[in-house]
PDB file of N, CA and C in Angstrom:
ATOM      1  N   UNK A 167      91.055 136.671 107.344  1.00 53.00           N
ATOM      2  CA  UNK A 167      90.638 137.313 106.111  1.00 53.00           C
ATOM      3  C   UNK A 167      91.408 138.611 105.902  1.00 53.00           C
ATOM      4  N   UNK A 168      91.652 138.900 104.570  1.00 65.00           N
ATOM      5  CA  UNK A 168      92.278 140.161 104.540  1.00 65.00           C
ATOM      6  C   UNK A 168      90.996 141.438 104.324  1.00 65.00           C
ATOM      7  N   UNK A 169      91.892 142.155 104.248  1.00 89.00           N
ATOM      8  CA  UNK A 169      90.632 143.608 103.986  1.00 89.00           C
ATOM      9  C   UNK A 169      91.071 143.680 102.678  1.00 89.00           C
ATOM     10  N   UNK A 170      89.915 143.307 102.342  1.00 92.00           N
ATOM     11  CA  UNK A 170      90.139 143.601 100.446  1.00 92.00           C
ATOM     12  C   UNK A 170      89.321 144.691  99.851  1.00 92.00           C
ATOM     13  N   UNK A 171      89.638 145.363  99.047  1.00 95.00           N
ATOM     14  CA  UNK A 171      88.715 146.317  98.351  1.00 95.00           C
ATOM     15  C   UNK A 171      89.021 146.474  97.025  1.00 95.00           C
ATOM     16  N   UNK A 172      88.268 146.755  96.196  1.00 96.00           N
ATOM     17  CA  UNK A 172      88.315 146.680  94.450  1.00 96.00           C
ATOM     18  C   UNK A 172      88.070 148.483  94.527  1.00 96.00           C
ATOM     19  N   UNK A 173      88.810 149.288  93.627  1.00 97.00           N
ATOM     20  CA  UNK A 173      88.670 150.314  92.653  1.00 97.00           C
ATOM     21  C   UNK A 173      88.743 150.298  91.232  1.00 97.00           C
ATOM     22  N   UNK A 174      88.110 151.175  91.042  1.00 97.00           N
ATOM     23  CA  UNK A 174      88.072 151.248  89.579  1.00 97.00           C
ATOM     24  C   UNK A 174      89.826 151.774  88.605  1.00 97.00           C
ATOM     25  N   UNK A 175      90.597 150.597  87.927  1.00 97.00           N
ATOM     26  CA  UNK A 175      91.228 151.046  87.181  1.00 97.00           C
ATOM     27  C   UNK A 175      91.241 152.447  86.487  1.00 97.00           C
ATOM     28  N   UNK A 176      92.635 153.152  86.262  1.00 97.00           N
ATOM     29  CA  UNK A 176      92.282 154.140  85.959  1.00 97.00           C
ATOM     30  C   UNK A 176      94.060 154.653  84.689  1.00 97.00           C
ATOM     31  N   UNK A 177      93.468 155.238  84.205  1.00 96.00           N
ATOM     32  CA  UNK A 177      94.965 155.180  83.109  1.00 96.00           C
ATOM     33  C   UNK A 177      96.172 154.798  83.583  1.00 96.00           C
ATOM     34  N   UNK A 178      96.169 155.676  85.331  1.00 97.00           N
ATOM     35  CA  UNK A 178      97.631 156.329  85.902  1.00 97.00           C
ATOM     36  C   UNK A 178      97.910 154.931  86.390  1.00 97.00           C
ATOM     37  N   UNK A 179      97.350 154.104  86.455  1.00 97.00           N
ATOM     38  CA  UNK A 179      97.464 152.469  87.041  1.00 97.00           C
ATOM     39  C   UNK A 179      98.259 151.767  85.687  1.00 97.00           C
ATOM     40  N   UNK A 180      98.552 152.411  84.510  1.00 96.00           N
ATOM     41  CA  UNK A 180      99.185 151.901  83.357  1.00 96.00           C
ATOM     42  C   UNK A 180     100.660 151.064  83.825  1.00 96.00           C
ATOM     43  N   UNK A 181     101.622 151.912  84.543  1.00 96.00           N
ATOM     44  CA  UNK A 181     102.655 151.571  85.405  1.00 96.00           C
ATOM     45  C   UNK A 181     102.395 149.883  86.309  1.00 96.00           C
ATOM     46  N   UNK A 182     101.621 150.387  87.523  1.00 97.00           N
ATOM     47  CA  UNK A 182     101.493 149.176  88.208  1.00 97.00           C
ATOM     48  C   UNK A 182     100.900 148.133  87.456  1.00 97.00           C
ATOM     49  N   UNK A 183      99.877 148.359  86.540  1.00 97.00           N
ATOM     50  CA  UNK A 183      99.074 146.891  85.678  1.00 97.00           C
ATOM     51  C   UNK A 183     100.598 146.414  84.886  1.00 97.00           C
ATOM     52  N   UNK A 184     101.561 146.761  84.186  1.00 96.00           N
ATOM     53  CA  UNK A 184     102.126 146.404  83.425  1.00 96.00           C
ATOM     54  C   UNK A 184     103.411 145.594  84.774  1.00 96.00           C
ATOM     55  N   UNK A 185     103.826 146.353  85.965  1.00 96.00           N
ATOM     56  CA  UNK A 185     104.566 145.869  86.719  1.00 96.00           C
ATOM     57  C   UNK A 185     103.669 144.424  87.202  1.00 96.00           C
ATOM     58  N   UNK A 186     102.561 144.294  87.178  1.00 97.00           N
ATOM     59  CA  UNK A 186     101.872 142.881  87.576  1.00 97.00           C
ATOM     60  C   UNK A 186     102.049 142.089  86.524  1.00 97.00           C
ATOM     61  N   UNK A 187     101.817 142.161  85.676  1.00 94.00           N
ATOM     62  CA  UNK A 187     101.931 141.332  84.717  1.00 94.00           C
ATOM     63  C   UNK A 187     102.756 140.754  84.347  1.00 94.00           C
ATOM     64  N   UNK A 188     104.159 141.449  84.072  1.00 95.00           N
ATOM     65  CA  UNK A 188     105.635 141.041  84.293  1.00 95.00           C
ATOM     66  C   UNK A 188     105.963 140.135  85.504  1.00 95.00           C
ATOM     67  N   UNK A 189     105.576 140.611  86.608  1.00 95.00           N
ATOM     68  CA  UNK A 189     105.578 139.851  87.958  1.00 95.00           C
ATOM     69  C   UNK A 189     104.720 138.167  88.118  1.00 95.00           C
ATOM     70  N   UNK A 190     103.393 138.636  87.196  1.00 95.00           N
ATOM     71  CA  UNK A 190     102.522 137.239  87.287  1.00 95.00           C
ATOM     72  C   UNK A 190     103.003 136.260  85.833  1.00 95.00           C
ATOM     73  N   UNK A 191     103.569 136.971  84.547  1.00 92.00           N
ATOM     74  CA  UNK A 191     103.318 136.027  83.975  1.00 92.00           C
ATOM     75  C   UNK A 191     104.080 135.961  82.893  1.00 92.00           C
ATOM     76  N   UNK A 192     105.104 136.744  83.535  1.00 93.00           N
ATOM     77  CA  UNK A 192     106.556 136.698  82.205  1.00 93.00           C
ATOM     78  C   UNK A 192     107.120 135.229  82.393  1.00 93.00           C
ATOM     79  N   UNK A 193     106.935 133.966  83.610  1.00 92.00           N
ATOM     80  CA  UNK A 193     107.653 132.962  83.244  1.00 92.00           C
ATOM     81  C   UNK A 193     106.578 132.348  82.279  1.00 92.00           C
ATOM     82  N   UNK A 194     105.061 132.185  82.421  1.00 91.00           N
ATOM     83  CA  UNK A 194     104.690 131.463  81.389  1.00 91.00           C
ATOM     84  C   UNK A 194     104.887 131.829  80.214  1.00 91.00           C
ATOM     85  N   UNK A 195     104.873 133.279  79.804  1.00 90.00           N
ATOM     86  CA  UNK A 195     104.861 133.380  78.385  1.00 90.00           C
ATOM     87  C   UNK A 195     106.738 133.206  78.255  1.00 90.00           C
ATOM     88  N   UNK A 196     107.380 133.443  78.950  1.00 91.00           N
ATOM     89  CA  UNK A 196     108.638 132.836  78.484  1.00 91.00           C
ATOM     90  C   UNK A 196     108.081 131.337  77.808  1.00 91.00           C
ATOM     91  N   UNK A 197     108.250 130.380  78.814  1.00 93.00           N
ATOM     92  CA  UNK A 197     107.986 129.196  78.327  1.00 93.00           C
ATOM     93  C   UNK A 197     107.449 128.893  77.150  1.00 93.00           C
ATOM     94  N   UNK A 198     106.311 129.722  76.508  1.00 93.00           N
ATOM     95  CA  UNK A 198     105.281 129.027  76.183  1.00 93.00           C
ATOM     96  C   UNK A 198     106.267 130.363  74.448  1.00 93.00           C
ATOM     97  N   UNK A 199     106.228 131.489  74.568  1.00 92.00           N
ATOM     98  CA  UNK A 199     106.828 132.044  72.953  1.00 92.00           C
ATOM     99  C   UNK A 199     108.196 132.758  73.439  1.00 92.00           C
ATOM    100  N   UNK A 200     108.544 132.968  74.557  1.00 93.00           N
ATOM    101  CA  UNK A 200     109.704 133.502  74.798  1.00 93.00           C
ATOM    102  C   UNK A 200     109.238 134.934  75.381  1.00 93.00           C
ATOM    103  N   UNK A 201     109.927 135.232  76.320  1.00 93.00           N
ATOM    104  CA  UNK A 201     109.490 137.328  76.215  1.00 93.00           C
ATOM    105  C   UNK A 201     110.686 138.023  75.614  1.00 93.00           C
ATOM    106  N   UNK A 202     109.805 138.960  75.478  1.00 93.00           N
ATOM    107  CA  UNK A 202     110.548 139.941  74.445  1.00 93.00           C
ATOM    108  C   UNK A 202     110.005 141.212  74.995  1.00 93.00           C
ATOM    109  N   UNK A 203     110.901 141.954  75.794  1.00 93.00           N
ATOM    110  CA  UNK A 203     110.230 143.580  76.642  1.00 93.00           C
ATOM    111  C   UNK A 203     110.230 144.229  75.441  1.00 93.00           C
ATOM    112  N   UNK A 204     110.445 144.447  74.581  1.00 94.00           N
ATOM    113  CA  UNK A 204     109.583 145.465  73.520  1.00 94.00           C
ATOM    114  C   UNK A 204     108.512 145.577  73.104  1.00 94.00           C
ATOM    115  N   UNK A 205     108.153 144.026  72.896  1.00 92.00           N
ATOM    116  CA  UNK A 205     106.374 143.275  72.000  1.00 92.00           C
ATOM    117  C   UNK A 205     105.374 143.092  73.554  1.00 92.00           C
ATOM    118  N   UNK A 206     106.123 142.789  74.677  1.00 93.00           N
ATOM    119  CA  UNK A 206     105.655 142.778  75.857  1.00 93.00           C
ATOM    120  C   UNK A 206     104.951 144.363  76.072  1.00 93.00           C
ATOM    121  N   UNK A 207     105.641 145.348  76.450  1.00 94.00           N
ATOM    122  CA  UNK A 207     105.128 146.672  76.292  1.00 94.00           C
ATOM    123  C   UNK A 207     104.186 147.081  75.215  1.00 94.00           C
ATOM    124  N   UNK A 208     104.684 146.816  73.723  1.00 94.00           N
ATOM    125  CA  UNK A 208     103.760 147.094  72.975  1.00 94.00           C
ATOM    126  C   UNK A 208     101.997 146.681  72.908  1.00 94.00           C
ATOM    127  N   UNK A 209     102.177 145.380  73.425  1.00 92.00           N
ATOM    128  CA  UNK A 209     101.156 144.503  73.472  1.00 92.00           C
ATOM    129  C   UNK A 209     100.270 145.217  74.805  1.00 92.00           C
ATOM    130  N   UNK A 210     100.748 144.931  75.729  1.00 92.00           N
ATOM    131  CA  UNK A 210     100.253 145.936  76.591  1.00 92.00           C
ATOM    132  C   UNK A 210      99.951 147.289  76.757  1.00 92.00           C
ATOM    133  N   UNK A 211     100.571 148.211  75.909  1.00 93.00           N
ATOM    134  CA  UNK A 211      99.645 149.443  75.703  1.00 93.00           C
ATOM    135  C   UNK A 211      98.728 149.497  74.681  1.00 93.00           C
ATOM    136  N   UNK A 212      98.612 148.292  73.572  1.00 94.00           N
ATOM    137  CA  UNK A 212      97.347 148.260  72.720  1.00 94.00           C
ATOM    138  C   UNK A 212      96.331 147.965  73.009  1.00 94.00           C
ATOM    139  N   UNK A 213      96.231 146.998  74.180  1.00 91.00           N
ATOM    140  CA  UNK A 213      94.968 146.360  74.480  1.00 91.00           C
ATOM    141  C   UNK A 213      94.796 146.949  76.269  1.00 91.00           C
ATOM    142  N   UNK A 214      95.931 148.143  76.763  1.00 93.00           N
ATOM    143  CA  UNK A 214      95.222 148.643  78.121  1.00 93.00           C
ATOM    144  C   UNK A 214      93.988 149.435  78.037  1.00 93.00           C
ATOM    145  N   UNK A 215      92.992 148.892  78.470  1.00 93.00           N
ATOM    146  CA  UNK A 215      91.693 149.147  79.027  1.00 93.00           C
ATOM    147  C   UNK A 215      91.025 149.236  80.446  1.00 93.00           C
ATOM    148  N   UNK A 216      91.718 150.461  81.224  1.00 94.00           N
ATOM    149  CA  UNK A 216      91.511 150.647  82.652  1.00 94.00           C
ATOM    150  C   UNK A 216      89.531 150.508  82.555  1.00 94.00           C
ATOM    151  N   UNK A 217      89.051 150.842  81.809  1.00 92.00           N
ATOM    152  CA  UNK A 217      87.464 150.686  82.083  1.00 92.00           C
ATOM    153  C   UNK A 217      87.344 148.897  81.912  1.00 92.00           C
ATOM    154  N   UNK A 218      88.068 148.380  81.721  1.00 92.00           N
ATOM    155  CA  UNK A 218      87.712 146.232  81.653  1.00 92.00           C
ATOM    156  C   UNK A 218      88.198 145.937  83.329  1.00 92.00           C
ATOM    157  N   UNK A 219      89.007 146.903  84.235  1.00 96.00           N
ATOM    158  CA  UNK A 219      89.748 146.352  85.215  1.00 96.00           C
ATOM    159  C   UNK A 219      89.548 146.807  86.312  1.00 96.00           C
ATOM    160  N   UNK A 220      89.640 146.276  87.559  1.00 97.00           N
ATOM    161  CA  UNK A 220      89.261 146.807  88.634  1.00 97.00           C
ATOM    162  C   UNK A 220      90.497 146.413  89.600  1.00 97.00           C
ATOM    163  N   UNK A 221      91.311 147.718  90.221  1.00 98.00           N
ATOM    164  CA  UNK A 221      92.576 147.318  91.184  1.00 98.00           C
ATOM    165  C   UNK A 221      92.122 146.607  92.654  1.00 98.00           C
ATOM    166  N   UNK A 222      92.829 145.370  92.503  1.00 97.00           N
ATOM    167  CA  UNK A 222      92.933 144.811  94.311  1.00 97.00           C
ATOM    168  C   UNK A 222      93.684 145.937  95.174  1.00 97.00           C
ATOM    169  N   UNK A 223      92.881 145.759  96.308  1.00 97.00           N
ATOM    170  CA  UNK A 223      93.980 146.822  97.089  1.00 97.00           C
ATOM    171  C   UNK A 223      93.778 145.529  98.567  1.00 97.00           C
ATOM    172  N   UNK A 224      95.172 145.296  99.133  1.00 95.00           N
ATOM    173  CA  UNK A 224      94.362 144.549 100.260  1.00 95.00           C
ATOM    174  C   UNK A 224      95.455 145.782 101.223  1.00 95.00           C
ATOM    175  N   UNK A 225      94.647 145.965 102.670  1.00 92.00           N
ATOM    176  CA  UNK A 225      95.089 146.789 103.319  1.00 92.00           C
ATOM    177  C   UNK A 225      95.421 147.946 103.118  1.00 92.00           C
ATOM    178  N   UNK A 226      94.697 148.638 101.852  1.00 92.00           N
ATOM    179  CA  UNK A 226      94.889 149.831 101.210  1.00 92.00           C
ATOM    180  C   UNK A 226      96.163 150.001 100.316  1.00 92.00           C
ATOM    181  N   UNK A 227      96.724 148.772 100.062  1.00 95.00           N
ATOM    182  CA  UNK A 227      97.908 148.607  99.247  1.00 95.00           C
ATOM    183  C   UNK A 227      97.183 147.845  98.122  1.00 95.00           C
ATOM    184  N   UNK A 228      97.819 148.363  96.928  1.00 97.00           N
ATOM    185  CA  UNK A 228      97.310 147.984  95.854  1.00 97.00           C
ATOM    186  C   UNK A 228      98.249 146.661  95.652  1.00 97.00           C
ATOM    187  N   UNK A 229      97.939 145.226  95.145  1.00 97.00           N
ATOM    188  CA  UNK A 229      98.051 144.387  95.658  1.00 97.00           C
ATOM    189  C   UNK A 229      97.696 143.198  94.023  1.00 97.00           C
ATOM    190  N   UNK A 230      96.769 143.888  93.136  1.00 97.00           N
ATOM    191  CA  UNK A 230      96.572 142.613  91.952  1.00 97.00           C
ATOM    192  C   UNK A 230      96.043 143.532  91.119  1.00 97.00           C
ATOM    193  N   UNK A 231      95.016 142.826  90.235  1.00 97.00           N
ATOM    194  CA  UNK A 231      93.804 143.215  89.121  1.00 97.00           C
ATOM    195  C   UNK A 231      92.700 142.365  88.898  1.00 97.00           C
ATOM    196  N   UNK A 232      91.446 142.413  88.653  1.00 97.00           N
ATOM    197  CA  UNK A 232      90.858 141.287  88.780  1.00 97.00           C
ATOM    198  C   UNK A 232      89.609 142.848  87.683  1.00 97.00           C
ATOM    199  N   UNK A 233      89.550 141.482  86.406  1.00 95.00           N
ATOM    200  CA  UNK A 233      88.569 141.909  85.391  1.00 95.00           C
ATOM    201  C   UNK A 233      87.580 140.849  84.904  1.00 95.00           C
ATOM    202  N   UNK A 234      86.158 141.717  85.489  1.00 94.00           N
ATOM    203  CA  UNK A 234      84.719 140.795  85.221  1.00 94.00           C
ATOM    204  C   UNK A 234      83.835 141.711  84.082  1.00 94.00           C
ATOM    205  N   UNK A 235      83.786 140.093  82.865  1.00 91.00           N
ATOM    206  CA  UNK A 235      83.089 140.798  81.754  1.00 91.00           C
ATOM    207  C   UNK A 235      81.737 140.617  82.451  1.00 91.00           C
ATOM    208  N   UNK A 236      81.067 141.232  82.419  1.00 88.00           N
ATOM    209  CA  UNK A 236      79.019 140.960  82.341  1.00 88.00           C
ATOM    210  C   UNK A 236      77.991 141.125  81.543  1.00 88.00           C
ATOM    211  N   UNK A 237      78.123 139.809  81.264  1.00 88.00           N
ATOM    212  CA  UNK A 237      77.267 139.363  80.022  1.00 88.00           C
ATOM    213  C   UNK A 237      75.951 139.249  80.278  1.00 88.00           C
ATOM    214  N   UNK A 238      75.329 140.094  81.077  1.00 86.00           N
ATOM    215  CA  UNK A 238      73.865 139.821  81.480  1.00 86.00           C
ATOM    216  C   UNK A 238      73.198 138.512  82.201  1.00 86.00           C
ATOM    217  N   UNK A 239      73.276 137.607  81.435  1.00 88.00           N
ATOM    218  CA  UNK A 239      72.719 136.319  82.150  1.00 88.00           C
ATOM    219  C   UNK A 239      74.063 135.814  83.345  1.00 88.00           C
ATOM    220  N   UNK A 240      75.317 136.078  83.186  1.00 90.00           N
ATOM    221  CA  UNK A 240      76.750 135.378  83.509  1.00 90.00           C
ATOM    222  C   UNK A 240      77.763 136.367  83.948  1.00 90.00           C
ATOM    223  N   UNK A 241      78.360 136.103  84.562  1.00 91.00           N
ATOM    224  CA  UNK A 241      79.597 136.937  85.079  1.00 91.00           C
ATOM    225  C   UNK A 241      81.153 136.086  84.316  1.00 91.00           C
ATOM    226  N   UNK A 242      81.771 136.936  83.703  1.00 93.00           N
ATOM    227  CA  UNK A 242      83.080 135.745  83.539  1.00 93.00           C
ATOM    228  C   UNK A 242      84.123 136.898  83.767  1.00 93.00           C
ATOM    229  N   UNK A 243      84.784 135.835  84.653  1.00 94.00           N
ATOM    230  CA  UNK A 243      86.303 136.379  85.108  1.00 94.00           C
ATOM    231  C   UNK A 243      87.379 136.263  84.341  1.00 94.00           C
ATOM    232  N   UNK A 244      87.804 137.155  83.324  1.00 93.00           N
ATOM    233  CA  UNK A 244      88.811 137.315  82.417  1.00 93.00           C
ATOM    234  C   UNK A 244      89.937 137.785  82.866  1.00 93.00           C
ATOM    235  N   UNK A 245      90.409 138.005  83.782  1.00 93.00           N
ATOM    236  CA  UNK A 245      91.793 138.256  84.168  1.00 93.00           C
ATOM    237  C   UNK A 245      91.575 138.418  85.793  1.00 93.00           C
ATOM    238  N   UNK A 246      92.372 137.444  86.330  1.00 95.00           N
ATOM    239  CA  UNK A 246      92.878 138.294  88.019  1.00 95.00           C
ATOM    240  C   UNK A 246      94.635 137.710  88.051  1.00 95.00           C
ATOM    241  N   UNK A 247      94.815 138.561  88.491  1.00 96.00           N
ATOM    242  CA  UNK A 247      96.344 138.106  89.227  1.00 96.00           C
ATOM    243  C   UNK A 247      96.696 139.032  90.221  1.00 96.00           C
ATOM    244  N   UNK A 248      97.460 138.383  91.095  1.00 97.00           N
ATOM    245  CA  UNK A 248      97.865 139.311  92.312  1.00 97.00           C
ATOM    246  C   UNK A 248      99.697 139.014  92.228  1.00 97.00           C
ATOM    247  N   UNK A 249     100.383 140.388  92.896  1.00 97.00           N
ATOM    248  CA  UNK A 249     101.749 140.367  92.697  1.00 97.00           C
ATOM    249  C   UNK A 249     101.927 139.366  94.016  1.00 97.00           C
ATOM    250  N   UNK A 250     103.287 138.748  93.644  1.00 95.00           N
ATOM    251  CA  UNK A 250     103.565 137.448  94.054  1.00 95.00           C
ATOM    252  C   UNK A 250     103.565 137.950  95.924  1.00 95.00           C
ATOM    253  N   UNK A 251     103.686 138.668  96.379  1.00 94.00           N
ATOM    254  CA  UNK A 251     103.730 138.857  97.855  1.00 94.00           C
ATOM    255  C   UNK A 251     101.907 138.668  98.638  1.00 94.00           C
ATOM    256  N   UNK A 252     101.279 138.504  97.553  1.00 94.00           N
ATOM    257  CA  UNK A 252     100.005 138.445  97.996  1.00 94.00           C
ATOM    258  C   UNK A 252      99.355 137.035  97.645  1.00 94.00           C
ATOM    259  N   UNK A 253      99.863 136.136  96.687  1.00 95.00           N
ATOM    260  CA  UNK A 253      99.615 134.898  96.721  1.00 95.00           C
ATOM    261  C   UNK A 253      99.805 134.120  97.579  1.00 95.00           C
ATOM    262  N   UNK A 254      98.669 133.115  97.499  1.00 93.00           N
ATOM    263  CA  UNK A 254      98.827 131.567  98.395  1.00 93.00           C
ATOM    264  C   UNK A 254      98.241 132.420 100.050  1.00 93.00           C
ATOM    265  N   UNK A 255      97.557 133.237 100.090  1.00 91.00           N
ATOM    266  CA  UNK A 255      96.824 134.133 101.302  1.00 91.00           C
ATOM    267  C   UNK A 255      95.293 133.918 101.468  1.00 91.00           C
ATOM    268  N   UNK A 256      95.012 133.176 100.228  1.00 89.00           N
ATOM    269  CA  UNK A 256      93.266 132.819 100.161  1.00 89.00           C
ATOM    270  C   UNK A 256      92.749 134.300  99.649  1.00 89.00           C
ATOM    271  N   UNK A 257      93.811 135.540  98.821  1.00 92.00           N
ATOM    272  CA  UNK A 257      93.217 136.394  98.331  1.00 92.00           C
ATOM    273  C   UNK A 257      92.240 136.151  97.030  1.00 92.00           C
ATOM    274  N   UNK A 258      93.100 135.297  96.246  1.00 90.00           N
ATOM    275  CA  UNK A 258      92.156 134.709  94.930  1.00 90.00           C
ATOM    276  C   UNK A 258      90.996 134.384  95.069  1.00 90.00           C
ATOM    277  N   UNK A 259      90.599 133.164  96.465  1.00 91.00           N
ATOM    278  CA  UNK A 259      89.677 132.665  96.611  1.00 91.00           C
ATOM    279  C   UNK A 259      88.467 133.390  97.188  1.00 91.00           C
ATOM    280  N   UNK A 260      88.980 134.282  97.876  1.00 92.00           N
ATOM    281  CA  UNK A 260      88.306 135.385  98.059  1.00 92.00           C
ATOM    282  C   UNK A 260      87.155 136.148  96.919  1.00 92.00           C
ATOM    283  N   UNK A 261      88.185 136.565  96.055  1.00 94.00           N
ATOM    284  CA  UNK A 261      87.860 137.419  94.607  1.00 94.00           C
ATOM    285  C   UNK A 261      86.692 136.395  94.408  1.00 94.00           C
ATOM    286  N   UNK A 262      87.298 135.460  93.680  1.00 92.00           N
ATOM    287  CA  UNK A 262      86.016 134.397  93.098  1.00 92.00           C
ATOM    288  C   UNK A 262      84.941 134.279  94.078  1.00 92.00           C
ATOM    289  N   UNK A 263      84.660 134.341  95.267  1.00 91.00           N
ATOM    290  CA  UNK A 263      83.557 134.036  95.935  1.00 91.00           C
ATOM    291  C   UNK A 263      82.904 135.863  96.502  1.00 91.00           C
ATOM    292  N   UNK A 264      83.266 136.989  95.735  1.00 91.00           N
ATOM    293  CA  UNK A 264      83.106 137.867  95.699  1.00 91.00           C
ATOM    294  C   UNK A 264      81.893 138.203  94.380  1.00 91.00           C
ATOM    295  N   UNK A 265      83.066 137.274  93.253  1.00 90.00           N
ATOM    296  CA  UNK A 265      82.194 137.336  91.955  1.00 90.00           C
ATOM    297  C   UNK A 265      81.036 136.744  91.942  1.00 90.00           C
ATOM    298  N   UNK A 266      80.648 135.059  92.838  1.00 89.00           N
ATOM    299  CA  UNK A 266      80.619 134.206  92.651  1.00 89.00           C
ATOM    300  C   UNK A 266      78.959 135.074  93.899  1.00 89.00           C
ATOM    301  N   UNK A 267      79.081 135.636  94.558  1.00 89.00           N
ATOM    302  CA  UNK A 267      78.134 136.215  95.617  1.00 89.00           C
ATOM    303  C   UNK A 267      77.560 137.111  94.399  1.00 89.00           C
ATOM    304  N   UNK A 268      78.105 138.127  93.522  1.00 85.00           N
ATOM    305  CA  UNK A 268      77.590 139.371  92.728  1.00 85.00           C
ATOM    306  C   UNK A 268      76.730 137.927  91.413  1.00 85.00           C
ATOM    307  N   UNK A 269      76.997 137.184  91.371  1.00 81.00           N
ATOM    308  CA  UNK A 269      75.734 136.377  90.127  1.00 81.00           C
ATOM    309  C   UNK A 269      75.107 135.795  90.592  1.00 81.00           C
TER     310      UNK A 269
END
C-alpha cells in the first residue's frame, strides 16, 4: 500500500493541477477535438476551483487530484487523475475505496 494523503487544493496548486491535466489527458482530448494550449489554459483558469479539489500526495509527494461532489444522500467522484508515474500502483483503487468507506 502506498501512504496516501488528501489536502485541501489551494490556488498556488493552479501550476501543478494544470501540469496534471496536460499529463492525464491531452491525448484524449487530442483525439477526441484536437488540443490547442491557448483554449487548453483558458479553459482551465475559468473553471479552476481549488475549493471542488483535493491534492493526492503519496509519500508526501504530490502525486494526482481527486474531486468529490456531496450531494447529501451520495458521494460522486467527478474528477481523479494521477500523473503518469503514479499509475497502474492500485493508487486509484485506493481513492475509490476511500470514497467508497466515507458513504
Amino acid at each position: 500500500m502506498n501512504d496516501l494523503e488528501l489536502r485541501p487544493a489551494t490556488p498556488a496548486d493552479a501550476g501543478f493541477l494544470y501540469d496534471l491535466h496536460r499529463q492525464t489527458f491531452r491525448l484524449y482530448v487530442e483525439q477526441t477535438w484536437g488540443w490547442n494550449e491557448d483554449r487548453q489554459v483558458a479553459y482551465f483558469r475559468e473553471h479552476f476551483d481549488p475549493a471542488a479539489r483535493q491534492i493526492v500526495q503519496i509519500d508526501g509527494q504530490d502525486a494526482g487530484c481527486l474531486g468529490v461532489e456531496d450531494g447529501g444522500a451520495f458521494l460522486f467522484i467527478d474528477y481523479i487523475a494521477l500523473l503518469p508515474a503514479f499509475q497502474r500502483r492500485g493508487v486509484g483503487a485506493q481513492l475509490v475505496g476511500q470514497v467508497l468507506q466515507q458513504a
